[in-house]
Amino acid sequence: MKPLTADDVTPEHLYLRRREFIRGVGAVLAGAVLSACVGPRQTQAPDAPQPTVDFTPPAASQATDELGYALTPLDSITGYTNFYEFTTSKTDVARQAQGFIPDPWSVEVGGLVANPRRYSLADLRGIPQEERIYRMRCVEGWSMVIPWQGFELARILDEVQPTADARYVQFESLADPEQMPGVAGRGFTWPYIEGLRLDEARHPFTILATGLYSKYLLAQNGAPVRLVVPWKYGFKSIKSIIKITLVAEMPTTFWMRTGPREYGFYANVNPNVPHPRWSQATERVIGAIGQRETLLFNGYADEVASLYTGMDLRANF
Ligand SMILES: Nc1nc2c(c(=O)[nH]1)N[C@H]1C(S)=C(S)[C@@H](COP(=O)(O)O)O[C@H]1N2
Ligand SMILES: [Mo]
């Protein structure tokens, strides 16, 4: 199984240049993925005035992921979002986030690293971007299929060089009460924090995304840069990142702090481990009618299950 690119499912003329994607499990295991992804055939960084300006998102009926699931329409991806810094109302985030200007921006990468570095937005957008069509499964029981643009987080980790003590990666979102009405309100402890084990962070499917459907991210989807970890529940895919810190101990995440009985550190998509308040066996397909079965590791088990060999997935929820 391989994550498809829209290159595979949309007419060629819609794209300036084609590029190849991860070819499959063999490539992943061989560690050949990085070289496959930094080759010469990259798509350009997405941007409004760039040649993709005439790009029309493919109709859902024309475009699918590698399982044959239709891409979620753009208006659903941008109109139905979770971003609690703005509001807990999924259909009102876009409006609340309209005035959010994520520029200038920088991401500070530090902690247990040999080469701490601050990445400007231009730095991040200057990294060769590739497209990944990934399923997104929210812990609330709904899902989308999203064509992201971004790059592997491993690329940045390689640049900053984690020290031997580094075992986890902690991520932090902007929490600006001036621009984000949800942060000014009560009920949660900000900032939004997420974390990955270092080997999860280095997995070639883990990306930092700067765009989707060939445009830069809109505020509601986590502009200007967010994490995407497709085999985990959506809340791991932290938005509007300002800080990445290599640490020795497992970070306590926003959701672990908010509801420790309901949200664990791992949060791997798993239809066999129900949430305390609901089943996780099926999911509602946003932008379409109906439900589908939820798949172990969100359908990426072949590529990621080995990260969890010998672990009790029920205890480590
Ligand atoms: N900073 C931050 N990141 C966040 C969230 C949030 O509220 N704040 N919500 C998470 C949840 S619950 C999900 S399902 C995904 C949704 O991503 P999308 O709205 O782009 O589909 O973002 C995640 N990242
Ligand atoms: Mo979510």
GROMACS .gro file of C-alpha atoms and ligand atoms in nm:
model
  342
    1MET     CA    1   0.000   0.000   0.000
    2LYS     CA    2   0.122   0.348  -0.071
    3PRO     CA    3  -0.017   0.690   0.003
    4LEU     CA    4  -0.128   0.831  -0.330
    5THR     CA    5  -0.057   1.173  -0.458
    6ALA     CA    6  -0.314   1.374  -0.645
    7ASP     CA    7  -0.076   1.328  -0.936
    8ASP     CA    8  -0.201   0.973  -0.950
    9VAL     CA    9  -0.565   1.063  -0.953
   10THR     CA   10  -0.600   1.396  -1.127
   11PRO     CA   11  -0.537   1.488  -1.488
   12GLU     CA   12  -0.170   1.545  -1.545
   13HIS     CA   13  -0.212   1.891  -1.690
   14LEU     CA   14  -0.335   2.018  -1.356
   15TYR     CA   15   0.015   1.981  -1.222
   16LEU     CA   16   0.333   2.144  -1.341
   17ARG     CA   17   0.553   1.856  -1.260
   18ARG     CA   18   0.481   1.505  -1.152
   19ARG     CA   19   0.664   1.336  -0.877
   20GLU     CA   20   0.682   0.996  -0.723
   21PHE     CA   21   0.568   0.904  -0.379
   22ILE     CA   22   0.668   0.648  -0.133
   23ARG     CA   23   0.650   0.326  -0.327
   24GLY     CA   24   0.554   0.095  -0.049
   25VAL     CA   25   0.649  -0.103   0.253
   26GLY     CA   26   0.972  -0.230   0.102
   27ALA     CA   27   1.097   0.120   0.048
   28VAL     CA   28   0.999   0.219   0.399
   29LEU     CA   29   1.178  -0.075   0.553
   30ALA     CA   30   1.482  -0.022   0.338
   31GLY     CA   31   1.501   0.337   0.454
   32ALA     CA   32   1.508   0.437   0.088
   33VAL     CA   33   1.212   0.664   0.131
   34LEU     CA   34   1.395   0.983   0.207
   35SER     CA   35   1.596   0.964  -0.109
   36ALA     CA   36   1.282   0.880  -0.305
   37CYS     CA   37   1.127   1.198  -0.175
   38VAL     CA   38   1.406   1.446  -0.224
   39GLY     CA   39   1.462   1.355  -0.585
   40PRO     CA   40   1.430   1.605  -0.867
   41ARG     CA   41   1.062   1.557  -0.934
   42GLN     CA   42   0.906   1.762  -0.657
   43THR     CA   43   0.590   1.963  -0.687
   44GLN     CA   44   0.644   2.330  -0.619
   45ALA     CA   45   0.559   2.485  -0.288
   46PRO     CA   46   0.189   2.571  -0.294
   47ASP     CA   47   0.105   2.937  -0.310
   48ALA     CA   48  -0.183   3.140  -0.441
   49PRO     CA   49   0.009   3.332  -0.710
   50GLN     CA   50   0.199   3.026  -0.828
   51PRO     CA   51   0.118   2.825  -1.139
   52THR     CA   52  -0.144   2.622  -0.958
   53VAL     CA   53  -0.364   2.930  -0.951
   54ASP     CA   54  -0.605   2.770  -1.200
   55PHE     CA   55  -0.609   2.447  -1.010
   56THR     CA   56  -0.959   2.319  -0.952
   57PRO     CA   57  -0.986   2.062  -0.677
   58PRO     CA   58  -1.077   1.732  -0.836
   59ALA     CA   59  -1.436   1.628  -0.786
   60ALA     CA   60  -1.459   1.373  -0.510
   61SER     CA   61  -1.590   1.120  -0.760
   62GLN     CA   62  -1.270   1.153  -0.965
   63ALA     CA   63  -1.016   1.120  -0.695
   64THR     CA   64  -0.950   0.859  -0.433
   65ASP     CA   65  -0.682   0.744  -0.196
   66GLU     CA   66  -0.510   0.407  -0.233
   67LEU     CA   67  -0.805   0.232  -0.067
   68GLY     CA   68  -1.048   0.385  -0.315
   69TYR     CA   69  -1.186   0.637  -0.064
   70ALA     CA   70  -1.290   0.963  -0.225
   71LEU     CA   71  -1.098   1.278  -0.144
   72THR     CA   72  -1.299   1.503   0.087
   73PRO     CA   73  -1.421   1.815  -0.093
   74LEU     CA   74  -1.220   2.129  -0.018
   75ASP     CA   75  -1.517   2.313   0.132
   76SER     CA   76  -1.567   2.034   0.387
   77ILE     CA   77  -1.197   2.030   0.481
   78THR     CA   78  -1.195   2.406   0.534
   79GLY     CA   79  -1.549   2.440   0.673
   80TYR     CA   80  -1.557   2.164   0.934
   81THR     CA   81  -1.251   2.191   1.155
   82ASN     CA   82  -1.134   2.140   1.510
   83PHE     CA   83  -0.924   2.430   1.635
   84TYR     CA   84  -1.010   2.503   1.998
   85GLU     CA   85  -0.784   2.810   2.015
   86PHE     CA   86  -1.056   2.981   1.809
   87THR     CA   87  -1.375   2.803   1.911
   88THR     CA   88  -1.507   2.458   1.993
   89SER     CA   89  -1.769   2.496   1.719
   90LYS     CA   90  -1.634   2.311   1.417
   91THR     CA   91  -1.848   2.503   1.172
   92ASP     CA   92  -1.752   2.844   1.314
   93VAL     CA   93  -1.372   2.812   1.326
   94ALA     CA   94  -1.331   2.947   0.973
   95ARG     CA   95  -1.518   3.266   1.060
   96GLN     CA   96  -1.345   3.313   1.396
   97ALA     CA   97  -1.005   3.259   1.234
   98GLN     CA   98  -1.060   3.495   0.943
   99GLY     CA   99  -0.844   3.773   1.087
  100PHE     CA  100  -0.561   3.543   1.189
  101ILE     CA  101  -0.241   3.646   1.011
  102PRO     CA  102   0.023   3.374   1.050
  103ASP     CA  103   0.299   3.584   0.896
  104PRO     CA  104   0.566   3.660   1.004
  105TRP     CA  105   0.610   3.320   1.163
  106SER     CA  106   0.890   3.103   1.283
  107VAL     CA  107   0.931   2.763   1.440
  108GLU     CA  108   1.196   2.722   1.704
  109VAL     CA  109   1.349   2.374   1.711
  110GLY     CA  110   1.559   2.300   2.017
  111GLY     CA  111   1.596   2.106   2.338
  112LEU     CA  112   1.816   1.798   2.325
  113VAL     CA  113   1.974   1.869   1.988
  114ALA     CA  114   2.323   1.942   1.864
  115ASN     CA  115   2.211   2.218   1.626
  116PRO     CA  116   1.916   2.421   1.755
  117ARG     CA  117   1.761   2.627   1.480
  118ARG     CA  118   1.484   2.873   1.415
  119TYR     CA  119   1.300   2.815   1.088
  120SER     CA  120   1.129   3.113   0.927
  121LEU     CA  121   0.815   3.062   0.724
  122ALA     CA  122   1.024   3.117   0.411
  123ASP     CA  123   1.264   2.845   0.528
  124LEU     CA  124   0.977   2.602   0.574
  125ARG     CA  125   0.811   2.685   0.244
  126GLY     CA  126   1.148   2.664   0.073
  127ILE     CA  127   1.190   2.300   0.164
  128PRO     CA  128   1.085   2.086  -0.135
  129GLN     CA  129   0.718   2.010  -0.083
  130GLU     CA  130   0.555   1.685  -0.175
  131GLU     CA  131   0.193   1.585  -0.177
  132ARG     CA  132   0.046   1.312   0.043
  133ILE     CA  133  -0.311   1.195   0.033
  134TYR     CA  134  -0.385   1.078   0.386
  135ARG     CA  135  -0.693   0.966   0.574
  136MET     CA  136  -0.768   1.180   0.880
  137ARG     CA  137  -0.967   1.008   1.157
  138CYS     CA  138  -1.089   1.225   1.443
  139VAL     CA  139  -1.134   1.060   1.781
  140GLU     CA  140  -1.491   1.193   1.773
  141GLY     CA  141  -1.578   0.938   1.505
  142TRP     CA  142  -1.557   1.121   1.175
  143SER     CA  143  -1.307   1.113   0.895
  144MET     CA  144  -1.179   1.287   0.584
  145VAL     CA  145  -0.929   1.215   0.306
  146ILE     CA  146  -0.698   1.513   0.258
  147PRO     CA  147  -0.434   1.591  -0.006
  148TRP     CA  148  -0.161   1.766   0.193
  149GLN     CA  149   0.153   1.941   0.081
  150GLY     CA  150   0.448   1.927   0.311
  151PHE     CA  151   0.770   1.748   0.393
  152GLU     CA  152   0.885   1.474   0.623
  153LEU     CA  153   0.950   1.586   0.980
  154ALA     CA  154   1.256   1.358   0.968
  155ARG     CA  155   1.419   1.614   0.743
  156ILE     CA  156   1.420   1.875   1.019
  157LEU     CA  157   1.522   1.623   1.283
  158ASP     CA  158   1.819   1.530   1.067
  159GLU     CA  159   1.918   1.895   1.049
  160VAL     CA  160   1.900   1.968   1.421
  161GLN     CA  161   2.050   1.632   1.522
  162PRO     CA  162   1.884   1.500   1.836
  163THR     CA  163   2.133   1.399   2.104
  164ALA     CA  164   2.148   1.046   2.245
  165ASP     CA  165   1.925   1.153   2.538
  166ALA     CA  166   1.639   1.267   2.316
  167ARG     CA  167   1.353   1.017   2.318
  168TYR     CA  168   1.043   1.225   2.248
  169VAL     CA  169   0.946   1.525   2.040
  170GLN     CA  170   0.719   1.788   2.191
  171PHE     CA  171   0.519   2.030   1.977
  172GLU     CA  172   0.358   2.357   2.082
  173SER     CA  173   0.095   2.569   1.907
  174LEU     CA  174   0.065   2.944   1.914
  175ALA     CA  175  -0.164   3.057   2.197
  176ASP     CA  176  -0.231   3.425   2.133
  177PRO     CA  177  -0.538   3.558   2.317
  178GLU     CA  178  -0.530   3.870   2.099
  179GLN     CA  179  -0.596   3.669   1.785
  180MET     CA  180  -0.751   3.351   1.920
  181PRO     CA  181  -1.077   3.398   2.110
  182GLY     CA  182  -1.075   3.042   2.250
  183VAL     CA  183  -0.745   3.105   2.427
  184ALA     CA  184  -0.889   3.411   2.597
  185GLY     CA  185  -1.179   3.204   2.732
  186ARG     CA  186  -1.184   2.957   3.019
  187GLY     CA  187  -1.196   2.578   3.035
  188PHE     CA  188  -0.866   2.469   2.888
  189THR     CA  189  -0.501   2.504   2.978
  190TRP     CA  190  -0.305   2.655   2.691
  191PRO     CA  191  -0.090   2.619   2.491
  192TYR     CA  192  -0.194   2.313   2.292
  193ILE     CA  193   0.087   2.060   2.336
  194GLU     CA  194   0.143   1.738   2.148
  195GLY     CA  195   0.415   1.478   2.138
  196LEU     CA  196   0.555   1.179   1.954
  197ARG     CA  197   0.811   0.918   2.040
  198LEU     CA  198   1.125   0.996   1.841
  199ASP     CA  199   1.085   0.689   1.618
  200GLU     CA  200   0.726   0.789   1.542
  201ALA     CA  201   0.844   1.140   1.460
  202ARG     CA  202   1.108   1.000   1.226
  203HIS     CA  203   0.864   0.770   1.046
  204PRO     CA  204   0.845   0.867   0.678
  205PHE     CA  205   0.467   0.906   0.696
  206THR     CA  206   0.496   1.182   0.959
  207ILE     CA  207   0.494   1.519   0.785
  208LEU     CA  208   0.485   1.888   0.853
  209ALA     CA  209   0.218   2.026   0.621
  210THR     CA  210   0.216   2.377   0.479
  211GLY     CA  211  -0.070   2.334   0.233
  212LEU     CA  212  -0.360   2.128   0.110
  213TYR     CA  213  -0.524   2.099  -0.232
  214SER     CA  214  -0.223   2.289  -0.370
  215LYS     CA  215  -0.285   2.604  -0.165
  216TYR     CA  216  -0.118   2.725   0.148
  217LEU     CA  217  -0.307   2.620   0.461
  218LEU     CA  218  -0.593   2.841   0.567
  219ALA     CA  219  -0.597   2.953   0.930
  220GLN     CA  220  -0.862   2.701   1.029
  221ASN     CA  221  -0.650   2.409   0.908
  222GLY     CA  222  -0.344   2.514   1.108
  223ALA     CA  223  -0.165   2.782   0.907
  224PRO     CA  224   0.112   2.820   0.837
  225VAL     CA  225   0.254   2.484   0.942
  226ARG     CA  226   0.105   2.184   1.121
  227LEU     CA  227   0.186   1.825   1.194
  228VAL     CA  228   0.011   1.536   1.016
  229VAL     CA  229   0.041   1.184   1.161
  230PRO     CA  230  -0.210   0.983   0.960
  231TRP     CA  231  -0.225   0.664   1.168
  232LYS     CA  232  -0.316   0.850   1.488
  233TYR     CA  233  -0.635   1.027   1.590
  234GLY     CA  234  -0.657   1.375   1.445
  235PHE     CA  235  -0.582   1.555   1.772
  236LYS     CA  236  -0.217   1.443   1.746
  237SER     CA  237  -0.187   1.648   1.426
  238ILE     CA  238  -0.119   1.976   1.604
  239LYS     CA  239  -0.183   2.303   1.421
  240SER     CA  240   0.000   2.636   1.390
  241ILE     CA  241   0.323   2.511   1.545
  242ILE     CA  242   0.568   2.762   1.694
  243LYS     CA  243   0.799   2.529   1.884
  244ILE     CA  244   0.943   2.178   1.849
  245THR     CA  245   1.148   2.051   2.143
  246LEU     CA  246   1.344   1.728   2.171
  247VAL     CA  247   1.301   1.592   2.524
  248ALA     CA  248   1.392   1.288   2.733
  249GLU     CA  249   1.055   1.227   2.901
  250MET     CA  250   0.713   1.163   2.750
  251PRO     CA  251   0.539   1.500   2.715
  252THR     CA  252   0.203   1.557   2.884
  253THR     CA  253  -0.018   1.664   2.597
  254PHE     CA  254  -0.307   1.910   2.592
  255TRP     CA  255  -0.559   1.626   2.576
  256MET     CA  256  -0.388   1.412   2.842
  257ARG     CA  257  -0.409   1.716   3.069
  258THR     CA  258  -0.771   1.783   2.975
  259GLY     CA  259  -0.904   1.427   3.003
  260PRO     CA  260  -0.646   1.173   3.117
  261ARG     CA  261  -0.895   0.888   3.129
  262GLU     CA  262  -1.011   0.955   2.774
  263TYR     CA  263  -0.701   1.061   2.585
  264GLY     CA  264  -0.365   0.889   2.605
  265PHE     CA  265  -0.027   0.972   2.461
  266TYR     CA  266  -0.029   0.721   2.175
  267ALA     CA  267  -0.378   0.777   2.032
  268ASN     CA  268  -0.328   0.527   1.752
  269VAL     CA  269  -0.646   0.478   1.551
  270ASN     CA  270  -0.785   0.146   1.671
  271PRO     CA  271  -1.138   0.016   1.611
  272ASN     CA  272  -1.087  -0.249   1.882
  273VAL     CA  273  -1.021  -0.003   2.164
  274PRO     CA  274  -1.334   0.201   2.232
  275HIS     CA  275  -1.322   0.550   2.371
  276PRO     CA  276  -1.471   0.544   2.725
  277ARG     CA  277  -1.782   0.719   2.595
  278TRP     CA  278  -1.823   0.571   2.246
  279SER     CA  279  -1.722   0.293   2.011
  280GLN     CA  280  -1.440   0.355   1.764
  281ALA     CA  281  -1.550   0.077   1.526
  282THR     CA  282  -1.695   0.302   1.255
  283GLU     CA  283  -1.662   0.658   1.132
  284ARG     CA  284  -1.884   0.917   0.967
  285VAL     CA  285  -1.748   1.025   0.630
  286ILE     CA  286  -1.745   1.404   0.613
  287GLY     CA  287  -1.850   1.551   0.278
  288ALA     CA  288  -2.030   1.232   0.181
  289ILE     CA  289  -2.321   1.028   0.305
  290GLY     CA  290  -2.264   0.733   0.530
  291GLN     CA  291  -2.029   0.553   0.761
  292ARG     CA  292  -1.736   0.325   0.705
  293GLU     CA  293  -1.545   0.077   0.915
  294THR     CA  294  -1.251   0.222   1.101
  295LEU     CA  295  -0.925   0.044   1.021
  296LEU     CA  296  -0.644  -0.045   1.261
  297PHE     CA  297  -0.382   0.232   1.247
  298ASN     CA  298  -0.624   0.408   1.012
  299GLY     CA  299  -0.533   0.164   0.734
  300TYR     CA  300  -0.156   0.216   0.763
  301ALA     CA  301  -0.085  -0.096   0.973
  302ASP     CA  302   0.153  -0.247   0.718
  303GLU     CA  303   0.375   0.058   0.744
  304VAL     CA  304   0.352   0.148   1.113
  305ALA     CA  305   0.253  -0.156   1.321
  306SER     CA  306   0.619  -0.248   1.377
  307LEU     CA  307   0.661   0.070   1.584
  308TYR     CA  308   0.441  -0.094   1.848
  309THR     CA  309   0.567  -0.451   1.853
  310GLY     CA  310   0.521  -0.600   2.200
  311MET     CA  311   0.315  -0.305   2.326
  312ASP     CA  312  -0.031  -0.347   2.475
  313LEU     CA  313  -0.236  -0.116   2.253
  314ARG     CA  314  -0.522  -0.116   2.502
  315ALA     CA  315  -0.305  -0.001   2.793
  316ASN     CA  316  -0.116   0.244   2.572
  317PHE     CA  317  -0.427   0.409   2.424
  318LIG     N1  318  -0.352   2.357   1.801
  318LIG     C1  319  -0.450   2.272   1.775
  318LIG     N2  320  -0.427   2.168   1.693
  318LIG     C2  321  -0.527   2.081   1.664
  318LIG     C3  322  -0.655   2.096   1.722
  318LIG     C4  323  -0.677   2.209   1.808
  318LIG     O1  324  -0.788   2.230   1.861
  318LIG     N3  325  -0.573   2.294   1.830
  318LIG     N4  326  -0.754   2.003   1.695
  318LIG     C5  327  -0.708   1.868   1.655
  318LIG     C6  328  -0.815   1.781   1.613
  318LIG     S1  329  -0.918   1.721   1.735
  318LIG     C7  330  -0.827   1.736   1.485
  318LIG     S2  331  -0.942   1.619   1.442
  318LIG     C8  332  -0.743   1.794   1.376
  318LIG     C9  333  -0.833   1.849   1.270
  318LIG     O2  334  -0.760   1.897   1.161
  318LIG     P1  335  -0.843   1.970   1.044
  318LIG     O3  336  -0.942   2.061   1.112
  318LIG     O4  337  -0.743   2.042   0.961
  318LIG     O5  338  -0.913   1.859   0.968
  318LIG     O6  339  -0.659   1.898   1.422
  318LIG    C10  340  -0.599   1.875   1.548
  318LIG     N5  341  -0.502   1.978   1.577
  319MO      MO  342  -1.018   1.537   1.647
   0.00000   0.00000   0.00000
